[in-house]
Short mmCIF file of C-alpha atoms in Angstrom, two decimals:
data_model
loop_
_atom_site.label_atom_id
_atom_site.label_comp_id
_atom_site.label_asym_id
_atom_site.label_seq_id
_atom_site.Cartn_x
_atom_site.Cartn_y
_atom_site.Cartn_z
CA UNK A 1 -0.18 -0.21 0.23
CA UNK A 2 1.42 3.39 -0.93
CA UNK A 3 2.82 5.91 1.67
CA UNK A 4 -0.09 8.42 0.68
CA UNK A 5 -3.30 5.86 0.28
CA UNK A 6 -2.25 4.92 4.06
CA UNK A 7 -1.76 9.04 5.65
CA UNK A 8 -5.54 9.26 3.10
CA UNK A 9 -6.90 6.38 4.48
CA UNK A 10 -5.81 7.47 7.82
CA UNK A 11 -6.88 11.31 7.00
CA UNK A 12 -11.01 9.58 6.09
CA UNK A 13 -11.05 8.40 9.30
CA UNK A 14 -9.40 10.46 11.29
CA UNK A 15 -12.37 12.45 10.13
CA UNK A 16 -14.67 9.60 12.35
CA UNK A 17 -13.04 9.49 14.85
CA UNK A 18 -13.71 12.77 15.57
CA UNK A 19 -17.34 12.51 15.50
CA UNK A 20 -17.54 9.63 17.31
CA UNK A 21 -15.54 11.65 20.32
CA UNK A 22 -18.11 13.87 19.89
CA UNK A 23 -20.74 11.93 20.52
CA UNK A 24 -18.92 9.93 23.71
CA UNK A 25 -17.71 13.06 25.62
CA UNK A 26 -21.96 13.83 26.65
CA UNK A 27 -21.80 9.99 27.12
CA UNK A 28 -18.98 10.06 29.25
CA UNK A 29 -19.95 12.87 31.15
CA UNK A 30 -23.01 11.87 31.37
CA UNK A 31 -21.82 8.74 32.96
CA UNK A 32 -20.13 10.64 35.10
CA UNK A 33 -22.57 12.66 36.58
CA UNK A 34 -25.07 9.56 36.08
CA UNK A 35 -22.46 7.54 38.65
CA UNK A 36 -20.96 11.24 40.77
CA UNK A 37 -25.09 12.06 41.47
CA UNK A 38 -27.55 8.91 42.08
CA UNK A 39 -24.32 5.88 43.01
CA UNK A 40 -22.70 8.77 45.57
CA UNK A 41 -19.52 7.74 44.00
CA UNK A 42 -16.33 9.48 45.58
CA UNK A 43 -13.94 8.69 42.95
CA UNK A 44 -11.77 12.27 40.41
CA UNK A 45 -11.23 12.02 37.90
CA UNK A 46 -8.09 14.50 37.09
CA UNK A 47 -7.94 16.69 33.53
CA UNK A 48 -5.35 14.77 32.81
CA UNK A 49 -7.74 11.73 32.58
CA UNK A 50 -10.28 13.31 31.06
CA UNK A 51 -8.15 13.49 28.02
CA UNK A 52 -6.49 10.37 28.14
CA UNK A 53 -9.95 8.79 27.49
CA UNK A 54 -11.68 10.87 25.42
CA UNK A 55 -7.79 10.51 23.24
CA UNK A 56 -8.39 6.56 23.79
CA UNK A 57 -10.88 6.58 23.05
CA UNK A 58 -10.43 8.05 19.13
CA UNK A 59 -6.95 6.13 18.92
CA UNK A 60 -9.72 3.40 19.43
CA UNK A 61 -11.86 3.73 16.83
CA UNK A 62 -9.76 5.33 14.17
CA UNK A 63 -7.99 1.63 14.21
CA UNK A 64 -11.52 -0.31 14.38
CA UNK A 65 -11.98 1.91 10.92
CA UNK A 66 -8.02 1.46 10.05
CA UNK A 67 -8.35 -2.38 10.62
CA UNK A 68 -11.53 -3.34 9.68
CA UNK A 69 -14.50 -1.01 8.85
CA UNK A 70 -12.33 -0.16 5.93
CA UNK A 71 -12.23 -3.70 4.17
CA UNK A 72 -15.11 -5.44 2.76
CA UNK A 73 -15.91 -8.98 4.46
CA UNK A 74 -13.70 -10.79 2.08
CA UNK A 75 -12.03 -12.48 4.15
CA UNK A 76 -13.74 -15.47 5.53
CA UNK A 77 -12.93 -16.64 8.86
CA UNK A 78 -9.29 -17.09 7.74
CA UNK A 79 -6.55 -17.61 10.14
CA UNK A 80 -2.86 -16.97 10.01
CA UNK A 81 -0.88 -18.72 13.24
CA UNK A 82 2.77 -18.87 11.41
CA UNK A 83 4.60 -16.91 13.56
CA UNK A 84 6.77 -14.25 11.62
CA UNK A 85 5.43 -15.20 8.16
CA UNK A 86 4.85 -12.36 7.47
CA UNK A 87 8.81 -11.42 7.27
CA UNK A 88 9.39 -14.75 5.36
CA UNK A 89 6.70 -12.81 2.68
CA UNK A 90 8.39 -9.25 2.29
CA UNK A 91 11.38 -11.47 2.33
CA UNK A 92 10.93 -13.64 -0.75
CA UNK A 93 8.47 -10.38 -2.67
CA UNK A 94 11.65 -8.22 -1.74
CA UNK A 95 9.12 -5.97 -0.45
CA UNK A 96 9.61 -2.67 0.79
CA UNK A 97 5.80 -2.10 0.79
CA UNK A 98 5.37 -5.45 3.21
CA UNK A 99 7.83 -4.02 5.49
CA UNK A 100 6.29 -1.09 5.63
CA UNK A 101 2.92 -1.65 6.61
CA UNK A 102 4.34 -4.29 9.42
CA UNK A 103 6.16 -0.78 10.86
CA UNK A 104 2.61 0.45 10.55
CA UNK A 105 1.26 -2.46 12.52
CA UNK A 106 2.95 -1.42 15.83
CA UNK A 107 3.44 2.22 15.09
CA UNK A 108 -0.45 1.87 14.76
CA UNK A 109 0.10 1.09 18.48
CA UNK A 110 2.06 3.34 19.92
CA UNK A 111 -0.32 5.44 21.04
CA UNK A 112 -2.27 2.37 23.59
CA UNK A 113 1.04 2.06 25.35
CA UNK A 114 1.91 5.79 25.64
CA UNK A 115 -1.76 6.99 27.33
CA UNK A 116 -2.16 4.61 29.24
CA UNK A 117 -0.04 5.23 32.00
CA UNK A 118 -1.67 8.90 32.10
CA UNK A 119 -5.16 6.97 32.72
CA UNK A 120 -4.57 5.59 35.92
CA UNK A 121 -1.53 5.16 38.35
CA UNK A 122 -1.31 1.55 37.64
CA UNK A 123 -1.47 2.17 33.91
CA UNK A 124 2.37 3.32 34.66
CA UNK A 125 2.82 -1.21 34.86
CA UNK A 126 4.61 -2.89 32.83
CA UNK A 127 1.92 -6.15 34.07
CA UNK A 128 -0.98 -3.40 33.63
CA UNK A 129 0.02 -2.48 29.98
CA UNK A 130 1.19 -6.03 29.25
CA UNK A 131 -2.35 -7.38 30.17
CA UNK A 132 -4.85 -4.39 28.33
CA UNK A 133 -2.93 -4.36 24.90
CA UNK A 134 -2.91 -8.25 25.12
CA UNK A 135 -7.03 -7.61 25.02
CA UNK A 136 -6.65 -5.17 22.96
CA UNK A 137 -5.24 -6.71 19.64
CA UNK A 138 -7.04 -9.37 21.10
CA UNK A 139 -10.33 -8.30 20.44
CA UNK A 140 -9.34 -6.53 17.41
CA UNK A 141 -8.86 -9.81 15.35
CA UNK A 142 -11.01 -11.89 17.00
CA UNK A 143 -13.02 -8.59 15.81
CA UNK A 144 -12.37 -9.30 11.48
CA UNK A 145 -12.52 -12.65 11.75
CA UNK A 146 -16.00 -13.28 13.23
CA UNK A 147 -16.91 -9.39 10.61
CA UNK A 148 -14.65 -11.85 7.87
CA UNK A 149 -13.08 -7.50 7.75
CA UNK A 150 -9.96 -9.07 8.11
CA UNK A 151 -7.92 -12.07 8.73
CA UNK A 152 -6.90 -13.36 12.73
CA UNK A 153 -2.61 -13.44 12.02
CA UNK A 154 -0.25 -13.91 14.72
CA UNK A 155 1.79 -11.88 13.80
CA UNK A 156 -0.77 -8.64 13.71
CA UNK A 157 -1.32 -10.39 17.54
CA UNK A 158 2.95 -9.66 17.90
CA UNK A 159 3.05 -5.89 16.47
CA UNK A 160 0.34 -4.12 17.48
CA UNK A 161 1.40 -5.93 20.48
CA UNK A 162 5.66 -4.86 20.12
CA UNK A 163 4.10 -1.69 19.33
CA UNK A 164 2.04 -0.46 22.48
CA UNK A 165 4.89 -1.42 24.74
CA UNK A 166 6.98 0.53 22.16
CA UNK A 167 4.83 3.61 23.06
CA UNK A 168 4.57 3.03 26.79
CA UNK A 169 8.72 3.18 27.11
CA UNK A 170 8.21 6.04 25.24
CA UNK A 171 6.82 8.02 27.57
CA UNK A 172 7.89 6.21 30.44
CA UNK A 173 11.41 7.20 29.88
CA UNK A 174 10.40 11.03 29.18
CA UNK A 175 8.15 10.30 32.66
CA UNK A 176 11.03 9.25 34.36
CA UNK A 177 13.29 12.40 33.49
CA UNK A 178 10.76 14.50 33.74
CA UNK A 179 10.29 13.47 37.34
CA UNK A 180 14.00 12.96 38.25
CA UNK A 181 15.42 16.38 36.33
CA UNK A 182 18.15 14.14 34.75
CA UNK A 183 18.97 11.47 32.03
CA UNK A 184 17.29 8.27 32.69
CA UNK A 185 19.77 5.62 30.70
CA UNK A 186 17.98 2.56 31.95
CA UNK A 187 14.15 4.00 30.91
CA UNK A 188 16.51 5.23 27.15
CA UNK A 189 17.64 1.72 27.04
CA UNK A 190 14.11 0.16 26.92
CA UNK A 191 12.53 2.50 24.36
CA UNK A 192 15.96 2.34 21.84
CA UNK A 193 15.43 -1.53 22.46
CA UNK A 194 13.03 -2.06 19.67
CA UNK A 195 14.23 0.50 16.95
CA UNK A 196 17.47 -0.79 17.39
CA UNK A 197 16.82 -4.21 16.81
CA UNK A 198 15.13 -3.76 14.03
CA UNK A 199 17.01 -1.11 11.92
CA UNK A 200 19.67 -3.73 13.27
CA UNK A 201 17.32 -6.90 11.21
CA UNK A 202 16.95 -4.05 7.89
CA UNK A 203 20.61 -3.22 7.63
CA UNK A 204 21.33 -7.42 7.87
CA UNK A 205 18.51 -8.01 5.79
CA UNK A 206 19.52 -6.24 2.07
CA UNK A 207 23.33 -6.74 3.00
CA UNK A 208 23.04 -10.15 2.79
CA UNK A 209 20.22 -9.39 0.14
CA UNK A 210 22.57 -6.90 -1.52
CA UNK A 211 25.41 -9.44 -1.24
CA UNK A 212 23.75 -12.36 -3.27
CA UNK A 213 23.90 -13.55 -6.41
CA UNK A 214 19.71 -13.83 -8.04
CA UNK A 215 17.13 -12.12 -6.24
CA UNK A 216 14.90 -13.75 -4.31
CA UNK A 217 11.40 -15.71 -6.26
CA UNK A 218 7.98 -14.10 -5.02
CA UNK A 219 7.25 -18.42 -6.47
CA UNK A 220 8.37 -19.83 -2.87
CA UNK A 221 5.15 -19.67 -0.65
CA UNK A 222 6.12 -17.65 3.46
CA UNK A 223 4.48 -20.91 4.79
CA UNK A 224 4.47 -24.44 3.27
CA UNK A 225 0.85 -25.56 2.25
CA UNK A 226 -1.04 -28.53 5.07
CA UNK A 227 -0.27 -30.96 1.95
CA UNK A 228 -2.38 -33.75 5.08
CA UNK A 229 -5.14 -31.87 4.60
CA UNK A 230 -5.48 -32.50 1.34
CA UNK A 231 -4.38 -35.34 -2.02
CA UNK A 232 -3.28 -35.62 -4.67
CA UNK A 233 -3.64 -37.23 -8.23
CA UNK A 234 -0.41 -37.07 -10.96
CA UNK A 235 -1.11 -38.09 -14.38
CA UNK A 236 2.01 -35.97 -15.54
CA UNK A 237 4.82 -38.48 -17.20
CA UNK A 238 8.12 -36.77 -14.87
CA UNK A 239 11.40 -37.33 -16.16
CA UNK A 240 13.67 -38.13 -13.53
CA UNK A 241 17.09 -36.39 -14.80
CA UNK A 242 17.71 -32.88 -14.11
CA UNK A 243 18.80 -31.11 -17.21
CA UNK A 244 21.00 -27.95 -17.57
CA UNK A 245 19.10 -24.46 -18.25
CA UNK A 246 19.66 -21.10 -18.90
CA UNK A 247 19.30 -18.24 -16.88
CA UNK A 248 18.34 -14.72 -18.08
CA UNK A 249 18.68 -11.49 -16.70
CA UNK A 250 16.30 -8.07 -17.20
CA UNK A 251 18.93 -4.55 -17.34
CA UNK A 252 15.43 -2.55 -17.45
CA UNK A 253 14.40 -4.15 -13.78
CA UNK A 254 14.42 -2.60 -10.58
CA UNK A 255 16.56 0.37 -13.22
CA UNK A 256 15.85 3.72 -11.12
CA UNK A 257 16.71 6.34 -13.65
CA UNK A 258 14.79 4.38 -16.69
CA UNK A 259 12.14 5.49 -15.06
CA UNK A 260 12.93 8.90 -15.27
CA UNK A 261 14.04 8.99 -19.01
CA UNK A 262 10.70 7.17 -19.58
CA UNK A 263 8.88 9.88 -18.35
CA UNK A 264 10.61 12.28 -20.61
CA UNK A 265 10.46 10.93 -23.32
CA UNK A 266 6.78 10.32 -22.49
CA UNK A 267 6.91 14.33 -21.64
CA UNK A 268 8.38 14.98 -25.25
CA UNK A 269 6.37 13.11 -27.46
CA UNK A 270 3.21 14.27 -25.93
CA UNK A 271 3.81 17.75 -25.19
CA UNK A 272 3.09 17.29 -21.65
CA UNK A 273 4.31 18.33 -18.42
CA UNK A 274 4.20 15.55 -15.48
CA UNK A 275 3.97 16.78 -11.87
CA UNK A 276 7.54 17.21 -10.24
CA UNK A 277 7.03 15.18 -7.87
CA UNK A 278 6.05 11.49 -8.54
CA UNK A 279 4.66 9.52 -5.85
CA UNK A 280 4.78 5.36 -5.79
CA UNK A 281 2.59 2.50 -5.62
CA UNK A 282 4.46 -0.32 -4.09
CA UNK A 283 6.64 -0.88 -6.63
CA UNK A 284 5.47 1.54 -9.22
CA UNK A 285 6.66 4.77 -9.76
CA UNK A 286 3.33 6.76 -10.85
CA UNK A 287 3.42 9.99 -13.04
CA UNK A 288 0.17 12.75 -13.35
CA UNK A 289 -0.05 15.01 -15.90
CA UNK A 290 0.20 18.91 -14.26
CA UNK A 291 -2.51 19.77 -16.30
CA UNK A 292 -5.19 16.64 -16.62
CA UNK A 293 -5.92 13.11 -15.36
CA UNK A 294 -3.64 11.51 -18.15
CA UNK A 295 -1.93 9.05 -15.46
CA UNK A 296 2.46 7.66 -16.63
CA UNK A 297 2.77 4.06 -14.16
CA UNK A 298 5.88 2.07 -14.39
CA UNK A 299 6.44 -0.93 -13.44
CA UNK A 300 10.02 -0.58 -12.15
CA UNK A 301 10.32 -4.55 -10.80
CA UNK A 302 9.64 -5.40 -14.70
CA UNK A 303 10.46 -2.19 -16.21
CA UNK A 304 7.49 -2.09 -18.21
CA UNK A 305 5.13 1.15 -18.47
CA UNK A 306 1.12 1.67 -18.95
CA UNK A 307 -0.30 5.61 -19.54
CA UNK A 308 -3.73 6.50 -19.88
CA UNK A 309 -5.59 9.41 -20.07
CA UNK A 310 -8.96 6.98 -18.74
CA UNK A 311 -10.52 7.96 -22.15
CA UNK A 312 -13.29 5.75 -23.17
CA UNK A 313 -13.96 6.19 -27.02
CA UNK A 314 -11.48 5.66 -29.56
CA UNK A 315 -10.69 7.08 -32.24
CA UNK A 316 -11.57 5.01 -35.41
CA UNK A 317 -7.82 4.91 -37.76
CA UNK A 318 -7.48 5.49 -41.91
CA UNK A 319 -4.81 3.65 -44.05
CA UNK A 320 -3.26 7.19 -43.82
CA UNK A 321 -3.90 7.75 -40.33
CA UNK A 322 -1.77 4.02 -39.16
CA UNK A 323 0.95 4.70 -42.21
CA UNK A 324 1.94 8.15 -39.96
CA UNK A 325 1.33 7.03 -36.50
CA UNK A 326 2.85 3.83 -37.39
CA UNK A 327 5.66 5.95 -38.88
CA UNK A 328 5.70 8.94 -35.91
CA UNK A 329 5.71 6.10 -32.99
CA UNK A 330 8.28 4.04 -34.38
CA UNK A 331 10.63 6.64 -35.42
CA UNK A 332 10.04 8.27 -30.89
CA UNK A 333 10.39 3.77 -29.58
CA UNK A 334 13.87 3.59 -31.83
CA UNK A 335 14.87 6.80 -30.23
CA UNK A 336 14.82 5.46 -27.23
CA UNK A 337 15.39 1.56 -28.24
CA UNK A 338 12.43 1.06 -27.28
CA UNK A 339 11.07 -1.50 -30.42
CA UNK A 340 13.30 -5.12 -30.68
CA UNK A 341 14.23 -5.84 -34.36
CA UNK A 342 12.04 -7.78 -36.15
CA UNK A 343 8.55 -6.89 -33.96
CA UNK A 344 5.27 -7.29 -35.66
CA UNK A 345 2.98 -4.71 -36.79
CA UNK A 346 -0.85 -5.21 -36.52
CA UNK A 347 -3.45 -3.13 -36.03
CA UNK A 348 -6.63 -4.01 -34.60
CA UNK A 349 -10.35 -2.86 -35.21
CA UNK A 350 -9.38 -0.28 -37.32
CA UNK A 351 -8.00 1.58 -33.52
CA UNK A 352 -5.24 0.26 -31.70
CA UNK A 353 -1.78 -0.31 -33.47
CA UNK A 354 0.10 -2.57 -32.37
CA UNK A 355 3.57 -4.30 -32.37
CA UNK A 356 5.05 -8.44 -30.99
CA UNK A 357 8.19 -8.57 -30.26
CA UNK A 358 9.09 -11.34 -32.50
CA UNK A 359 8.62 -14.80 -30.85
CA UNK A 360 10.86 -17.63 -29.91
CA UNK A 361 9.99 -21.15 -30.79
CA UNK A 362 11.64 -22.03 -27.16
CA UNK A 363 11.27 -21.64 -23.57
CA UNK A 364 14.80 -20.77 -23.40
CA UNK A 365 16.32 -20.26 -26.74
CA UNK A 366 20.59 -20.04 -25.25
CA UNK A 367 19.80 -16.51 -26.61
CA UNK A 368 19.09 -12.79 -26.05
CA UNK A 369 15.71 -12.70 -26.57
CA UNK A 370 12.28 -10.35 -26.23
CA UNK A 371 8.94 -10.70 -24.96
CA UNK A 372 5.87 -9.13 -25.12
CA UNK A 373 3.61 -6.12 -27.16
CA UNK A 374 3.32 -2.64 -27.65
CA UNK A 375 -0.32 -1.08 -27.47
CA UNK A 376 -1.21 2.39 -28.31
CA UNK A 377 -4.56 3.91 -28.72
CA UNK A 378 -6.18 7.50 -30.02
CA UNK A 379 -9.22 9.58 -28.28
CA UNK A 380 -11.66 11.57 -30.87
CA UNK A 381 -9.27 13.66 -30.86
CA UNK A 382 -6.73 12.52 -31.58
CA UNK A 383 -4.14 12.42 -29.02
CA UNK A 384 -3.34 9.83 -27.94
CA UNK A 385 -5.16 8.03 -25.37
CA UNK A 386 -4.14 4.61 -24.46
CA UNK A 387 -0.05 3.59 -24.84
CA UNK A 388 0.96 0.15 -22.80
CA UNK A 389 4.90 -0.74 -23.19
CA UNK A 390 4.94 -4.83 -21.83
CA UNK A 391 8.51 -5.88 -23.88
CA UNK A 392 10.38 -6.95 -21.85
CA UNK A 393 13.96 -7.79 -23.20
CA UNK A 394 16.35 -11.11 -21.20
CA UNK A 395 19.43 -11.69 -22.27
CA UNK A 396 20.95 -14.40 -21.23
CA UNK A 397 23.43 -14.84 -18.51
CA UNK A 398 24.57 -18.58 -18.32
CA UNK A 399 22.94 -22.06 -18.33
CA UNK A 400 22.39 -23.84 -14.49
CA UNK A 401 21.55 -27.03 -13.81
CA UNK A 402 18.02 -27.45 -12.59
CA UNK A 403 15.93 -29.69 -10.77
CA UNK A 404 14.61 -33.24 -12.46
CA UNK A 405 10.45 -32.57 -12.49
CA UNK A 406 10.52 -35.56 -9.84
CA UNK A 407 12.26 -33.72 -7.97
CA UNK A 408 10.22 -31.02 -8.14
CA UNK A 409 6.70 -33.06 -7.71
CA UNK A 410 8.39 -34.24 -4.49
CA UNK A 411 8.18 -30.17 -3.73
CA UNK A 412 5.38 -29.89 -4.53
CA UNK A 413 4.36 -32.79 -2.12
CA UNK A 414 6.74 -31.43 0.93
CA UNK A 415 3.33 -28.46 0.42
CA UNK A 416 6.26 -25.74 -1.00
CA UNK A 417 5.02 -23.18 -3.25
CA UNK A 418 1.81 -20.20 -2.52
CA UNK A 419 -2.05 -21.89 -3.00
CA UNK A 420 -4.47 -18.73 -2.48
CA UNK A 421 -7.86 -19.17 -1.86
CA UNK A 422 -6.08 -21.73 0.94
CA UNK A 423 -7.18 -25.35 0.41
CA UNK A 424 -10.42 -27.06 2.65
CA UNK A 425 -10.74 -30.10 4.66
CA UNK A 426 -10.34 -33.35 1.27
CA UNK A 427 -9.78 -31.47 -1.24
CA UNK A 428 -7.78 -33.53 -4.30
CA UNK A 429 -5.66 -32.03 -6.42
CA UNK A 430 -4.90 -33.44 -10.47
CA UNK A 431 -2.70 -32.75 -11.87
CA UNK A 432 -1.89 -33.21 -15.56
CA UNK A 433 0.41 -31.96 -17.16
CA UNK A 434 4.69 -30.63 -15.54
CA UNK A 435 6.54 -27.94 -18.63
CA UNK A 436 9.61 -26.08 -18.03
CA UNK A 437 8.81 -23.35 -17.49
CA UNK A 438 10.18 -20.02 -16.61
CA UNK A 439 9.66 -16.80 -13.43
CA UNK A 440 11.39 -13.81 -12.69
CA UNK A 441 12.47 -12.96 -9.35
CA UNK A 442 13.35 -9.92 -7.25
CA UNK A 443 17.06 -8.64 -9.08
CA UNK A 444 15.75 -9.30 -12.57
CA UNK A 445 16.69 -12.48 -13.48
CA UNK A 446 14.63 -14.70 -15.73
CA UNK A 447 14.80 -17.76 -13.86
CA UNK A 448 13.49 -22.04 -14.78
CA UNK A 449 11.20 -22.94 -12.80
CA UNK A 450 8.18 -26.20 -13.41
CA UNK A 451 5.25 -25.04 -13.65
CA UNK A 452 2.37 -27.82 -12.16
CA UNK A 453 -0.94 -28.26 -14.18
CA UNK A 454 -4.24 -29.51 -13.70
CA UNK A 455 -8.12 -29.13 -11.87
CA UNK A 456 -9.13 -29.60 -8.06
CA UNK A 457 -11.87 -31.21 -7.62
CA UNK A 458 -13.60 -30.81 -10.55
CA UNK A 459 -12.28 -30.78 -14.29
CA UNK A 460 -14.12 -26.96 -14.85
CA UNK A 461 -11.37 -25.80 -12.20
CA UNK A 462 -8.08 -25.31 -13.19
CA UNK A 463 -5.55 -25.37 -10.45
CA UNK A 464 -2.08 -24.02 -11.83
CA UNK A 465 1.98 -23.53 -9.41
CA UNK A 466 4.88 -23.01 -9.64
CA UNK A 467 8.39 -24.84 -8.86
CA UNK A 468 12.20 -23.58 -8.36
CA UNK A 469 14.00 -24.90 -11.37
CA UNK A 470 16.90 -23.67 -10.59
CA UNK A 471 19.31 -26.07 -7.49
#
């Protein structure tokens, strides 16, 4: 999730939380008045306790909005009890977005631990904060499970609980320094432990990643499938022979300069100007036209990109217009080395100009090759309304040893593959075919993988998965 999307969502539910607070304040006041007048209560609440109660109430409403009510009821009782699976997923996908969500989940609960010491004297006790933090985060996870608006995740329990303790250690450090009028090292070390731990962990992960030859494979699951609850029938003939296969590299993958080059080239082609500040959506870079709703999205993990003005109508092109626009676009594409030699040009429905990269007859050609296509459409006024560039260059790097089909099948039977939606008890997979395929890793390497296909339970419900083929 893009940081701007997160901030926009926080702002949206902050307004709702403020509305909730406006309703709760008179209710709290009325309840306290009844407590004093009807039940002759003697307990007094200081102004600081009132403020803490109101802020905690607003925080809880905001968290409920972010974690539960901001989603549809699409999760149907999903439970993930695999501890640290979010870290494994962030590693396999090498996703800063996943890491960002982990940190956000912790910081989201920091106000709970931060405010509890102001609510009551026992709120300064570590054991009390631990108990309240656990109960609150457990309640939210159960609420997500019951309503279907989220997944009950053990990792979320850990992150929310840890975040609340971090907030507690922060406020206790400042309270200790304020009360004793001097720097307190012990509370400071407690406060610094969590950021230091995550900082060291992230730095170590980056060092390991940068020094490994290949990237990480997103097809490797964060947790293995439970194969004991399903049955598998294999109809494919599997080879026991281990062979060699080529490894390729996409030179445009994760090239930061490439995104800037494409945006500048597009400004030149269309005579437009993108806003000086581009935003990110996951691994994608988004450039927005400063004078319209037009948008260029560069998919940085592959080097593909897409431009759209969101126009609904297309212009039907005459033969003369096709010829002129083809010449113009090919000159522009060639200027930036974007059009593979030998690409096949066609016109679809008199409105879509298309170039297809020269097709390779083999899945592993043992030489450099291109894959994909380019599609361009025009608005009724003759301006480009859609430009999809989905061509990927693949440079042959070297040959590597790969495992046999039987070895890959053994990995499958061990549950080492991605599956969504999760299996249900009694499901049956029928495997009909196994072929050598390819998949990209997080550094842009095009690596061999075995593609298993078939169906689940009934022939009408197709099923497929990929298993890493490299040793």
